[in-house]
C-alpha cells in the first residue's frame, strides 16, 4: 500500500508536521478520504524542495548527493542527469521547438531560452538546498566549525552565491569537518539492591521446672471440726 513519509513539513498555521501515513485507496489520507485535503497541502509543500529534503530517513545523505548532482561533483558521468534534472513544461516545449527548428537565428534563440530556463530551475534548487543546509545548521542537526560562520554570513548577505556556498559546504562534508550531530545516549543507571540481612533466630528459653506446691487445708473448717469432736467427747463422759 502506498505510503507517505515526511518530517518537519511547514504548515499554513506556522507549525510543522511529521508522519508516516498510508495514502492508498480506502485510507482516510488517500484520495477521497477525510484528510485528503490536508495530505494534498503537505505534498504541495514537499514539492517546493528538492527530493529527499523532507525525507525522515537519511535526508542529510540524500541532500548531499543531490547537491553533488547539481554541482556535478564526484558524480560518475554515466549517472549524471543534468539535462533532464531541470525540466518543466516550458523547457519541454522549448526543447521540442529547438529540435524542430531549422538552423539559424531562431534555433539559436530557442537554445538560449532553453538554457536560461534550465539555469533558472537549477538556481531554484541551489537556493532551496542552501536554505536547507542553513536550517540544519541552525537547529543543531549538523555540526560545523566556528570559522564556517564566515561562509554562512557571506551567503546570507548575498556576497557568495549558492553555488559557491554549497561547493565549500560539500568539501567540508566530504572531509568530515561538517557532520551530523553525534548524540551520545547517557547510560541508564542500574540500581543494585542492597541484600537484606537474614535475621538470626532468637533461641526459645527452656522453662525451669518449679517444685510442686503443697496446698494446705483451710484453717476455719479444721477448727469447726475440732469443736464438734470436743463436744461429742464431753457428752460421752457425762
PDB file of N, CA and C in Angstrom, residues 123-221:
ATOM      1  N   UNK A 123      18.992  27.201 -10.309  1.00  0.00           N
ATOM      2  CA  UNK A 123      19.183  28.191  -9.240  1.00  0.00           C
ATOM      3  C   UNK A 123      18.139  28.033  -8.145  1.00  0.00           C
ATOM      4  N   UNK A 124      16.913  27.678  -8.550  1.00  0.00           N
ATOM      5  CA  UNK A 124      15.858  27.453  -7.545  1.00  0.00           C
ATOM      6  C   UNK A 124      16.252  26.315  -6.621  1.00  0.00           C
ATOM      7  N   UNK A 125      16.754  25.232  -7.194  1.00  0.00           N
ATOM      8  CA  UNK A 125      17.155  24.096  -6.369  1.00  0.00           C
ATOM      9  C   UNK A 125      18.387  24.417  -5.532  1.00  0.00           C
ATOM     10  N   UNK A 126      19.327  25.157  -6.084  1.00  0.00           N
ATOM     11  CA  UNK A 126      20.505  25.544  -5.318  1.00  0.00           C
ATOM     12  C   UNK A 126      20.117  26.391  -4.114  1.00  0.00           C
ATOM     13  N   UNK A 127      19.210  27.337  -4.316  1.00  0.00           N
ATOM     14  CA  UNK A 127      18.744  28.170  -3.202  1.00  0.00           C
ATOM     15  C   UNK A 127      18.012  27.338  -2.160  1.00  0.00           C
ATOM     16  N   UNK A 128      17.205  26.386  -2.650  1.00  0.00           N
ATOM     17  CA  UNK A 128      16.476  25.530  -1.715  1.00  0.00           C
ATOM     18  C   UNK A 128      17.447  24.685  -0.888  1.00  0.00           C
ATOM     19  N   UNK A 129      18.472  24.156  -1.535  1.00  0.00           N
ATOM     20  CA  UNK A 129      19.466  23.370  -0.813  1.00  0.00           C
ATOM     21  C   UNK A 129      20.235  24.232   0.186  1.00  0.00           C
ATOM     22  N   UNK A 130      20.581  25.432  -0.214  1.00  0.00           N
ATOM     23  CA  UNK A 130      21.295  26.315   0.701  1.00  0.00           C
ATOM     24  C   UNK A 130      20.431  26.627   1.921  1.00  0.00           C
ATOM     25  N   UNK A 131      19.146  26.904   1.696  1.00  0.00           N
ATOM     26  CA  UNK A 131      18.237  27.156   2.818  1.00  0.00           C
ATOM     27  C   UNK A 131      18.139  25.927   3.721  1.00  0.00           C
ATOM     28  N   UNK A 132      18.113  24.747   3.095  1.00  0.00           N
ATOM     29  CA  UNK A 132      18.033  23.520   3.886  1.00  0.00           C
ATOM     30  C   UNK A 132      19.270  23.304   4.740  1.00  0.00           C
ATOM     31  N   UNK A 133      20.444  23.576   4.175  1.00  0.00           N
ATOM     32  CA  UNK A 133      21.691  23.440   4.934  1.00  0.00           C
ATOM     33  C   UNK A 133      21.713  24.419   6.102  1.00  0.00           C
ATOM     34  N   UNK A 134      21.333  25.655   5.838  1.00  0.00           N
ATOM     35  CA  UNK A 134      21.320  26.661   6.897  1.00  0.00           C
ATOM     36  C   UNK A 134      20.343  26.289   8.002  1.00  0.00           C
ATOM     37  N   UNK A 135      19.195  25.723   7.618  1.00  0.00           N
ATOM     38  CA  UNK A 135      18.215  25.300   8.625  1.00  0.00           C
ATOM     39  C   UNK A 135      18.766  24.168   9.478  1.00  0.00           C
ATOM     40  N   UNK A 136      19.442  23.226   8.865  1.00  0.00           N
ATOM     41  CA  UNK A 136      20.020  22.095   9.614  1.00  0.00           C
ATOM     42  C   UNK A 136      21.127  22.560  10.556  1.00  0.00           C
ATOM     43  N   UNK A 137      21.898  23.526  10.108  1.00  0.00           N
ATOM     44  CA  UNK A 137      22.936  24.076  10.979  1.00  0.00           C
ATOM     45  C   UNK A 137      22.315  24.824  12.158  1.00  0.00           C
ATOM     46  N   UNK A 138      21.224  25.535  11.878  1.00  0.00           N
ATOM     47  CA  UNK A 138      20.586  26.330  12.925  1.00  0.00           C
ATOM     48  C   UNK A 138      19.896  25.461  13.971  1.00  0.00           C
ATOM     49  N   UNK A 139      19.255  24.368  13.540  1.00  0.00           N
ATOM     50  CA  UNK A 139      18.532  23.536  14.512  1.00  0.00           C
ATOM     51  C   UNK A 139      19.419  22.490  15.185  1.00  0.00           C
ATOM     52  N   UNK A 140      20.723  22.517  14.862  1.00  0.00           N
ATOM     53  CA  UNK A 140      21.645  21.623  15.551  1.00  0.00           C
ATOM     54  C   UNK A 140      21.773  20.249  14.948  1.00  0.00           C
ATOM     55  N   UNK A 141      21.116  20.012  13.802  1.00  0.00           N
ATOM     56  CA  UNK A 141      21.229  18.700  13.171  1.00  0.00           C
ATOM     57  C   UNK A 141      22.634  18.470  12.626  1.00  0.00           C
ATOM     58  N   UNK A 142      23.279  19.571  12.187  1.00  0.00           N
ATOM     59  CA  UNK A 142      24.637  19.489  11.667  1.00  0.00           C
ATOM     60  C   UNK A 142      25.580  20.261  12.574  1.00  0.00           C
ATOM     61  N   UNK A 143      26.817  19.790  12.631  1.00  0.00           N
ATOM     62  CA  UNK A 143      27.858  20.457  13.415  1.00  0.00           C
ATOM     63  C   UNK A 143      28.920  20.971  12.456  1.00  0.00           C
ATOM     64  N   UNK A 144      29.245  22.260  12.570  1.00  0.00           N
ATOM     65  CA  UNK A 144      30.248  22.878  11.698  1.00  0.00           C
ATOM     66  C   UNK A 144      31.237  23.651  12.563  1.00  0.00           C
ATOM     67  N   UNK A 145      32.475  23.808  12.085  1.00  0.00           N
ATOM     68  CA  UNK A 145      33.455  24.588  12.845  1.00  0.00           C
ATOM     69  C   UNK A 145      33.063  26.068  12.889  1.00  0.00           C
ATOM     70  N   UNK A 146      33.602  26.774  13.854  1.00  0.00           N
ATOM     71  CA  UNK A 146      33.245  28.185  14.032  1.00  0.00           C
ATOM     72  C   UNK A 146      33.588  29.022  12.803  1.00  0.00           C
ATOM     73  N   UNK A 147      34.687  28.686  12.136  1.00  0.00           N
ATOM     74  CA  UNK A 147      35.093  29.526  11.008  1.00  0.00           C
ATOM     75  C   UNK A 147      34.159  29.396   9.808  1.00  0.00           C
ATOM     76  N   UNK A 148      33.296  28.369   9.795  1.00  0.00           N
ATOM     77  CA  UNK A 148      32.332  28.252   8.694  1.00  0.00           C
ATOM     78  C   UNK A 148      31.261  29.329   8.804  1.00  0.00           C
ATOM     79  N   UNK A 149      31.161  29.966   9.983  1.00  0.00           N
ATOM     80  CA  UNK A 149      30.190  31.037  10.169  1.00  0.00           C
ATOM     81  C   UNK A 149      30.445  32.174   9.183  1.00  0.00           C
ATOM     82  N   UNK A 150      31.697  32.369   8.804  1.00  0.00           N
ATOM     83  CA  UNK A 150      32.031  33.409   7.827  1.00  0.00           C
ATOM     84  C   UNK A 150      31.363  33.125   6.489  1.00  0.00           C
ATOM     85  N   UNK A 151      31.395  31.856   6.066  1.00  0.00           N
ATOM     86  CA  UNK A 151      30.761  31.486   4.800  1.00  0.00           C
ATOM     87  C   UNK A 151      29.241  31.607   4.892  1.00  0.00           C
ATOM     88  N   UNK A 152      28.695  31.322   6.054  1.00  0.00           N
ATOM     89  CA  UNK A 152      27.245  31.467   6.234  1.00  0.00           C
ATOM     90  C   UNK A 152      26.841  32.935   6.086  1.00  0.00           C
ATOM     91  N   UNK A 153      27.602  33.817   6.727  1.00  0.00           N
ATOM     92  CA  UNK A 153      27.291  35.251   6.655  1.00  0.00           C
ATOM     93  C   UNK A 153      27.418  35.755   5.220  1.00  0.00           C
ATOM     94  N   UNK A 154      28.442  35.320   4.514  1.00  0.00           N
ATOM     95  CA  UNK A 154      28.643  35.742   3.125  1.00  0.00           C
ATOM     96  C   UNK A 154      27.482  35.276   2.249  1.00  0.00           C
ATOM     97  N   UNK A 155      27.000  34.047   2.501  1.00  0.00           N
ATOM     98  CA  UNK A 155      25.881  33.527   1.705  1.00  0.00           C
ATOM     99  C   UNK A 155      24.595  34.274   2.028  1.00  0.00           C
ATOM    100  N   UNK A 156      24.341  34.521   3.313  1.00  0.00           N
ATOM    101  CA  UNK A 156      23.111  35.196   3.712  1.00  0.00           C
ATOM    102  C   UNK A 156      23.075  36.652   3.253  1.00  0.00           C
ATOM    103  N   UNK A 157      24.244  37.278   3.152  1.00  0.00           N
ATOM    104  CA  UNK A 157      24.297  38.672   2.718  1.00  0.00           C
ATOM    105  C   UNK A 157      24.355  38.816   1.202  1.00  0.00           C
ATOM    106  N   UNK A 158      24.458  37.679   0.485  1.00  0.00           N
ATOM    107  CA  UNK A 158      24.487  37.711  -0.973  1.00  0.00           C
ATOM    108  C   UNK A 158      25.868  37.915  -1.560  1.00  0.00           C
ATOM    109  N   UNK A 159      26.905  37.970  -0.712  1.00  0.00           N
ATOM    110  CA  UNK A 159      28.265  38.126  -1.219  1.00  0.00           C
ATOM    111  C   UNK A 159      28.695  36.866  -1.971  1.00  0.00           C
ATOM    112  N   UNK A 160      28.330  35.702  -1.388  1.00  0.00           N
ATOM    113  CA  UNK A 160      28.629  34.423  -2.045  1.00  0.00           C
ATOM    114  C   UNK A 160      27.363  33.894  -2.692  1.00  0.00           C
ATOM    115  N   UNK A 161      27.490  33.275  -3.834  1.00  0.00           N
ATOM    116  CA  UNK A 161      26.343  32.669  -4.497  1.00  0.00           C
ATOM    117  C   UNK A 161      26.036  31.320  -3.844  1.00  0.00           C
ATOM    118  N   UNK A 162      24.822  30.802  -4.027  1.00  0.00           N
ATOM    119  CA  UNK A 162      24.527  29.460  -3.511  1.00  0.00           C
ATOM    120  C   UNK A 162      25.501  28.408  -4.018  1.00  0.00           C
ATOM    121  N   UNK A 163      25.947  28.562  -5.268  1.00  0.00           N
ATOM    122  CA  UNK A 163      26.898  27.590  -5.815  1.00  0.00           C
ATOM    123  C   UNK A 163      28.214  27.626  -5.040  1.00  0.00           C
ATOM    124  N   UNK A 164      28.719  28.825  -4.760  1.00  0.00           N
ATOM    125  CA  UNK A 164      29.977  28.953  -4.015  1.00  0.00           C
ATOM    126  C   UNK A 164      29.820  28.409  -2.593  1.00  0.00           C
ATOM    127  N   UNK A 165      28.702  28.758  -1.950  1.00  0.00           N
ATOM    128  CA  UNK A 165      28.470  28.308  -0.580  1.00  0.00           C
ATOM    129  C   UNK A 165      28.380  26.787  -0.514  1.00  0.00           C
ATOM    130  N   UNK A 166      27.592  26.195  -1.413  1.00  0.00           N
ATOM    131  CA  UNK A 166      27.392  24.748  -1.380  1.00  0.00           C
ATOM    132  C   UNK A 166      28.647  23.982  -1.779  1.00  0.00           C
ATOM    133  N   UNK A 167      29.471  24.576  -2.642  1.00  0.00           N
ATOM    134  CA  UNK A 167      30.721  23.907  -3.020  1.00  0.00           C
ATOM    135  C   UNK A 167      31.636  23.791  -1.803  1.00  0.00           C
ATOM    136  N   UNK A 168      31.769  24.883  -1.047  1.00  0.00           N
ATOM    137  CA  UNK A 168      32.590  24.848   0.177  1.00  0.00           C
ATOM    138  C   UNK A 168      31.983  23.886   1.186  1.00  0.00           C
ATOM    139  N   UNK A 169      30.659  23.947   1.305  1.00  0.00           N
ATOM    140  CA  UNK A 169      29.952  23.066   2.245  1.00  0.00           C
ATOM    141  C   UNK A 169      30.194  21.597   1.910  1.00  0.00           C
ATOM    142  N   UNK A 170      30.076  21.234   0.648  1.00  0.00           N
ATOM    143  CA  UNK A 170      30.258  19.845   0.251  1.00  0.00           C
ATOM    144  C   UNK A 170      31.682  19.360   0.515  1.00  0.00           C
ATOM    145  N   UNK A 171      32.660  20.222   0.272  1.00  0.00           N
ATOM    146  CA  UNK A 171      34.054  19.840   0.544  1.00  0.00           C
ATOM    147  C   UNK A 171      34.228  19.525   2.024  1.00  0.00           C
ATOM    148  N   UNK A 172      33.624  20.349   2.874  1.00  0.00           N
ATOM    149  CA  UNK A 172      33.752  20.145   4.317  1.00  0.00           C
ATOM    150  C   UNK A 172      32.950  18.941   4.795  1.00  0.00           C
ATOM    151  N   UNK A 173      31.872  18.624   4.102  1.00  0.00           N
ATOM    152  CA  UNK A 173      31.120  17.417   4.436  1.00  0.00           C
ATOM    153  C   UNK A 173      31.939  16.176   4.100  1.00  0.00           C
ATOM    154  N   UNK A 174      32.567  16.204   2.950  1.00  0.00           N
ATOM    155  CA  UNK A 174      33.306  15.025   2.482  1.00  0.00           C
ATOM    156  C   UNK A 174      34.554  14.754   3.325  1.00  0.00           C
ATOM    157  N   UNK A 175      35.171  15.812   3.873  1.00  0.00           N
ATOM    158  CA  UNK A 175      36.349  15.563   4.705  1.00  0.00           C
ATOM    159  C   UNK A 175      35.990  15.428   6.189  1.00  0.00           C
ATOM    160  N   UNK A 176      34.680  15.458   6.478  1.00  0.00           N
ATOM    161  CA  UNK A 176      34.235  15.214   7.842  1.00  0.00           C
ATOM    162  C   UNK A 176      34.244  16.424   8.747  1.00  0.00           C
ATOM    163  N   UNK A 177      34.612  17.595   8.208  1.00  0.00           N
ATOM    164  CA  UNK A 177      34.623  18.801   9.036  1.00  0.00           C
ATOM    165  C   UNK A 177      33.218  19.198   9.441  1.00  0.00           C
ATOM    166  N   UNK A 178      32.279  19.022   8.522  1.00  0.00           N
ATOM    167  CA  UNK A 178      30.855  19.205   8.828  1.00  0.00           C
ATOM    168  C   UNK A 178      30.216  17.831   8.842  1.00  0.00           C
ATOM    169  N   UNK A 179      29.477  17.548   9.872  1.00  0.00           N
ATOM    170  CA  UNK A 179      28.886  16.213  10.007  1.00  0.00           C
ATOM    171  C   UNK A 179      27.601  16.308  10.816  1.00  0.00           C
ATOM    172  N   UNK A 180      26.889  15.223  10.827  1.00  0.00           N
ATOM    173  CA  UNK A 180      25.655  15.173  11.610  1.00  0.00           C
ATOM    174  C   UNK A 180      26.000  15.204  13.090  1.00  0.00           C
ATOM    175  N   UNK A 181      25.100  15.794  13.843  1.00  0.00           N
ATOM    176  CA  UNK A 181      25.306  15.871  15.284  1.00  0.00           C
ATOM    177  C   UNK A 181      25.365  14.472  15.875  1.00  0.00           C
ATOM    178  N   UNK A 182      26.357  14.248  16.722  1.00  0.00           N
ATOM    179  CA  UNK A 182      26.525  12.948  17.366  1.00  0.00           C
ATOM    180  C   UNK A 182      25.816  12.979  18.704  1.00  0.00           C
ATOM    181  N   UNK A 183      24.845  12.120  18.854  1.00  0.00           N
ATOM    182  CA  UNK A 183      24.070  12.063  20.094  1.00  0.00           C
ATOM    183  C   UNK A 183      24.589  10.903  20.923  1.00  0.00           C
ATOM    184  N   UNK A 184      25.116  11.243  22.085  1.00  0.00           N
ATOM    185  CA  UNK A 184      25.613  10.214  22.995  1.00  0.00           C
ATOM    186  C   UNK A 184      24.548   9.973  24.056  1.00  0.00           C
ATOM    187  N   UNK A 185      24.001   8.795  24.030  1.00  0.00           N
ATOM    188  CA  UNK A 185      22.964   8.474  24.996  1.00  0.00           C
ATOM    189  C   UNK A 185      23.598   8.169  26.347  1.00  0.00           C
ATOM    190  N   UNK A 186      23.038   8.780  27.375  1.00  0.00           N
ATOM    191  CA  UNK A 186      23.530   8.528  28.719  1.00  0.00           C
ATOM    192  C   UNK A 186      23.077   7.151  29.173  1.00  0.00           C
ATOM    193  N   UNK A 187      23.993   6.396  29.770  1.00  0.00           N
ATOM    194  CA  UNK A 187      23.578   5.069  30.251  1.00  0.00           C
ATOM    195  C   UNK A 187      22.558   5.179  31.362  1.00  0.00           C
ATOM    196  N   UNK A 188      21.617   4.300  31.344  1.00  0.00           N
ATOM    197  CA  UNK A 188      20.585   4.283  32.381  1.00  0.00           C
ATOM    198  C   UNK A 188      21.169   3.625  33.620  1.00  0.00           C
ATOM    199  N   UNK A 189      21.209   4.372  34.741  1.00  0.00           N
ATOM    200  CA  UNK A 189      21.792   3.769  35.948  1.00  0.00           C
ATOM    201  C   UNK A 189      20.965   2.584  36.423  1.00  0.00           C
ATOM    202  N   UNK A 190      21.665   1.518  36.736  1.00  0.00           N
ATOM    203  CA  UNK A 190      21.004   0.321  37.238  1.00  0.00           C
ATOM    204  C   UNK A 190      21.234   0.255  38.738  1.00  0.00           C
ATOM    205  N   UNK A 191      20.175   0.304  39.476  1.00  0.00           N
ATOM    206  CA  UNK A 191      20.274   0.281  40.936  1.00  0.00           C
ATOM    207  C   UNK A 191      20.383  -1.172  41.411  1.00  0.00           C
ATOM    208  N   UNK A 192      21.501  -1.476  42.075  1.00  0.00           N
ATOM    209  CA  UNK A 192      21.702  -2.818  42.606  1.00  0.00           C
ATOM    210  C   UNK A 192      21.135  -2.854  44.020  1.00  0.00           C
ATOM    211  N   UNK A 193      20.123  -3.651  44.245  1.00  0.00           N
ATOM    212  CA  UNK A 193      19.510  -3.667  45.578  1.00  0.00           C
ATOM    213  C   UNK A 193      20.473  -4.192  46.634  1.00  0.00           C
ATOM    214  N   UNK A 194      20.441  -3.555  47.811  1.00  0.00           N
ATOM    215  CA  UNK A 194      21.270  -3.995  48.923  1.00  0.00           C
ATOM    216  C   UNK A 194      20.623  -5.219  49.550  1.00  0.00           C
ATOM    217  N   UNK A 195      21.391  -6.297  49.660  1.00  0.00           N
ATOM    218  CA  UNK A 195      20.785  -7.511  50.236  1.00  0.00           C
ATOM    219  C   UNK A 195      20.357  -7.293  51.680  1.00  0.00           C
ATOM    220  N   UNK A 196      19.161  -7.724  52.002  1.00  0.00           N
ATOM    221  CA  UNK A 196      18.640  -7.605  53.370  1.00  0.00           C
ATOM    222  C   UNK A 196      19.218  -8.726  54.222  1.00  0.00           C
ATOM    223  N   UNK A 197      19.892  -8.354  55.341  1.00  0.00           N
ATOM    224  CA  UNK A 197      20.482  -9.415  56.177  1.00  0.00           C
ATOM    225  C   UNK A 197      19.410 -10.327  56.761  1.00  0.00           C
ATOM    226  N   UNK A 198      19.729 -11.626  56.770  1.00  0.00           N
ATOM    227  CA  UNK A 198      18.800 -12.603  57.352  1.00  0.00           C
ATOM    228  C   UNK A 198      18.878 -12.525  58.868  1.00  0.00           C
ATOM    229  N   UNK A 199      17.759 -12.254  59.518  1.00  0.00           N
ATOM    230  CA  UNK A 199      17.795 -12.117  60.990  1.00  0.00           C
ATOM    231  C   UNK A 199      18.156 -13.444  61.656  1.00  0.00           C
ATOM    232  N   UNK A 200      18.994 -13.334  62.710  1.00  0.00           N
ATOM    233  CA  UNK A 200      19.380 -14.526  63.479  1.00  0.00           C
ATOM    234  C   UNK A 200      18.228 -14.915  64.395  1.00  0.00           C
ATOM    235  N   UNK A 201      17.770 -16.149  64.309  1.00  0.00           N
ATOM    236  CA  UNK A 201      16.629 -16.532  65.159  1.00  0.00           C
ATOM    237  C   UNK A 201      16.997 -16.506  66.643  1.00  0.00           C
ATOM    238  N   UNK A 202      16.104 -15.929  67.426  1.00  0.00           N
ATOM    239  CA  UNK A 202      16.315 -15.857  68.883  1.00  0.00           C
ATOM    240  C   UNK A 202      15.952 -17.199  69.500  1.00  0.00           C
ATOM    241  N   UNK A 203      16.906 -17.809  70.256  1.00  0.00           N
ATOM    242  CA  UNK A 203      16.586 -19.125  70.867  1.00  0.00           C
ATOM    243  C   UNK A 203      15.472 -19.018  71.889  1.00  0.00           C
ATOM    244  N   UNK A 204      14.580 -19.996  71.838  1.00  0.00           N
ATOM    245  CA  UNK A 204      13.469 -20.028  72.801  1.00  0.00           C
ATOM    246  C   UNK A 204      13.985 -20.555  74.140  1.00  0.00           C
ATOM    247  N   UNK A 205      13.823 -19.763  75.221  1.00  0.00           N
ATOM    248  CA  UNK A 205      14.339 -20.218  76.530  1.00  0.00           C
ATOM    249  C   UNK A 205      13.594 -21.454  77.023  1.00  0.00           C
ATOM    250  N   UNK A 206      14.366 -22.383  77.612  1.00  0.00           N
ATOM    251  CA  UNK A 206      13.764 -23.605  78.189  1.00  0.00           C
ATOM    252  C   UNK A 206      13.215 -23.278  79.563  1.00  0.00           C
ATOM    253  N   UNK A 207      11.925 -23.510  79.764  1.00  0.00           N
ATOM    254  CA  UNK A 207      11.336 -23.151  81.083  1.00  0.00           C
ATOM    255  C   UNK A 207      11.945 -24.011  82.219  1.00  0.00           C
ATOM    256  N   UNK A 208      12.232 -23.373  83.368  1.00  0.00           N
ATOM    257  CA  UNK A 208      12.784 -24.061  84.547  1.00  0.00           C
ATOM    258  C   UNK A 208      11.642 -24.708  85.323  1.00  0.00           C
ATOM    259  N   UNK A 209      11.737 -26.019  85.541  1.00  0.00           N
ATOM    260  CA  UNK A 209      10.627 -26.674  86.282  1.00  0.00           C
ATOM    261  C   UNK A 209      10.568 -26.185  87.734  1.00  0.00           C
ATOM    262  N   UNK A 210       9.370 -25.944  88.188  1.00  0.00           N
ATOM    263  CA  UNK A 210       9.157 -25.479  89.568  1.00  0.00           C
ATOM    264  C   UNK A 210       8.718 -26.644  90.449  1.00  0.00           C
ATOM    265  N   UNK A 211       9.132 -26.556  91.711  1.00  0.00           N
ATOM    266  CA  UNK A 211       8.748 -27.620  92.672  1.00  0.00           C
ATOM    267  C   UNK A 211       7.266 -27.592  92.898  1.00  0.00           C
ATOM    268  N   UNK A 212       6.652 -28.765  93.033  1.00  0.00           N
ATOM    269  CA  UNK A 212       5.195 -28.806  93.284  1.00  0.00           C
ATOM    270  C   UNK A 212       4.835 -28.124  94.593  1.00  0.00           C
ATOM    271  N   UNK A 213       3.786 -27.393  94.596  1.00  0.00           N
ATOM    272  CA  UNK A 213       3.312 -26.657  95.785  1.00  0.00           C
ATOM    273  C   UNK A 213       2.314 -27.520  96.544  1.00  0.00           C
ATOM    274  N   UNK A 214       2.616 -27.720  97.783  1.00  0.00           N
ATOM    275  CA  UNK A 214       1.692 -28.500  98.651  1.00  0.00           C
ATOM    276  C   UNK A 214       0.695 -27.530  99.225  1.00  0.00           C
ATOM    277  N   UNK A 215      -0.488 -27.695  98.824  1.00  0.00           N
ATOM    278  CA  UNK A 215      -1.527 -26.774  99.295  1.00  0.00           C
ATOM    279  C   UNK A 215      -1.991 -27.186 100.684  1.00  0.00           C
ATOM    280  N   UNK A 216      -2.196 -26.249 101.563  1.00  0.00           N
ATOM    281  CA  UNK A 216      -2.684 -26.501 102.935  1.00  0.00           C
ATOM    282  C   UNK A 216      -4.176 -26.346 103.002  1.00  0.00           C
ATOM    283  N   UNK A 217      -4.839 -27.175 103.922  1.00  0.00           N
ATOM    284  CA  UNK A 217      -6.290 -27.088 104.066  1.00  0.00           C
ATOM    285  C   UNK A 217      -6.659 -25.771 104.717  1.00  0.00           C
ATOM    286  N   UNK A 218      -7.785 -25.275 104.445  1.00  0.00           N
ATOM    287  CA  UNK A 218      -8.229 -24.025 105.084  1.00  0.00           C
ATOM    288  C   UNK A 218      -8.336 -24.239 106.606  1.00  0.00           C
ATOM    289  N   UNK A 219      -7.946 -23.280 107.407  1.00  0.00           N
ATOM    290  CA  UNK A 219      -7.896 -23.384 108.878  1.00  0.00           C
ATOM    291  C   UNK A 219      -9.256 -23.352 109.533  1.00  0.00           C
ATOM    292  N   UNK A 220     -10.209 -22.624 109.024  1.00  0.00           N
ATOM    293  CA  UNK A 220     -11.531 -22.465 109.681  1.00  0.00           C
ATOM    294  C   UNK A 220     -12.296 -23.773 109.717  1.00  0.00           C
ATOM    295  N   UNK A 221     -12.372 -24.509 108.595  1.00  0.00           N
ATOM    296  CA  UNK A 221     -13.093 -25.797 108.699  1.00  0.00           C
ATOM    297  C   UNK A 221     -12.477 -26.742 109.720  1.00  0.00           C
TER     298      UNK A 221
END
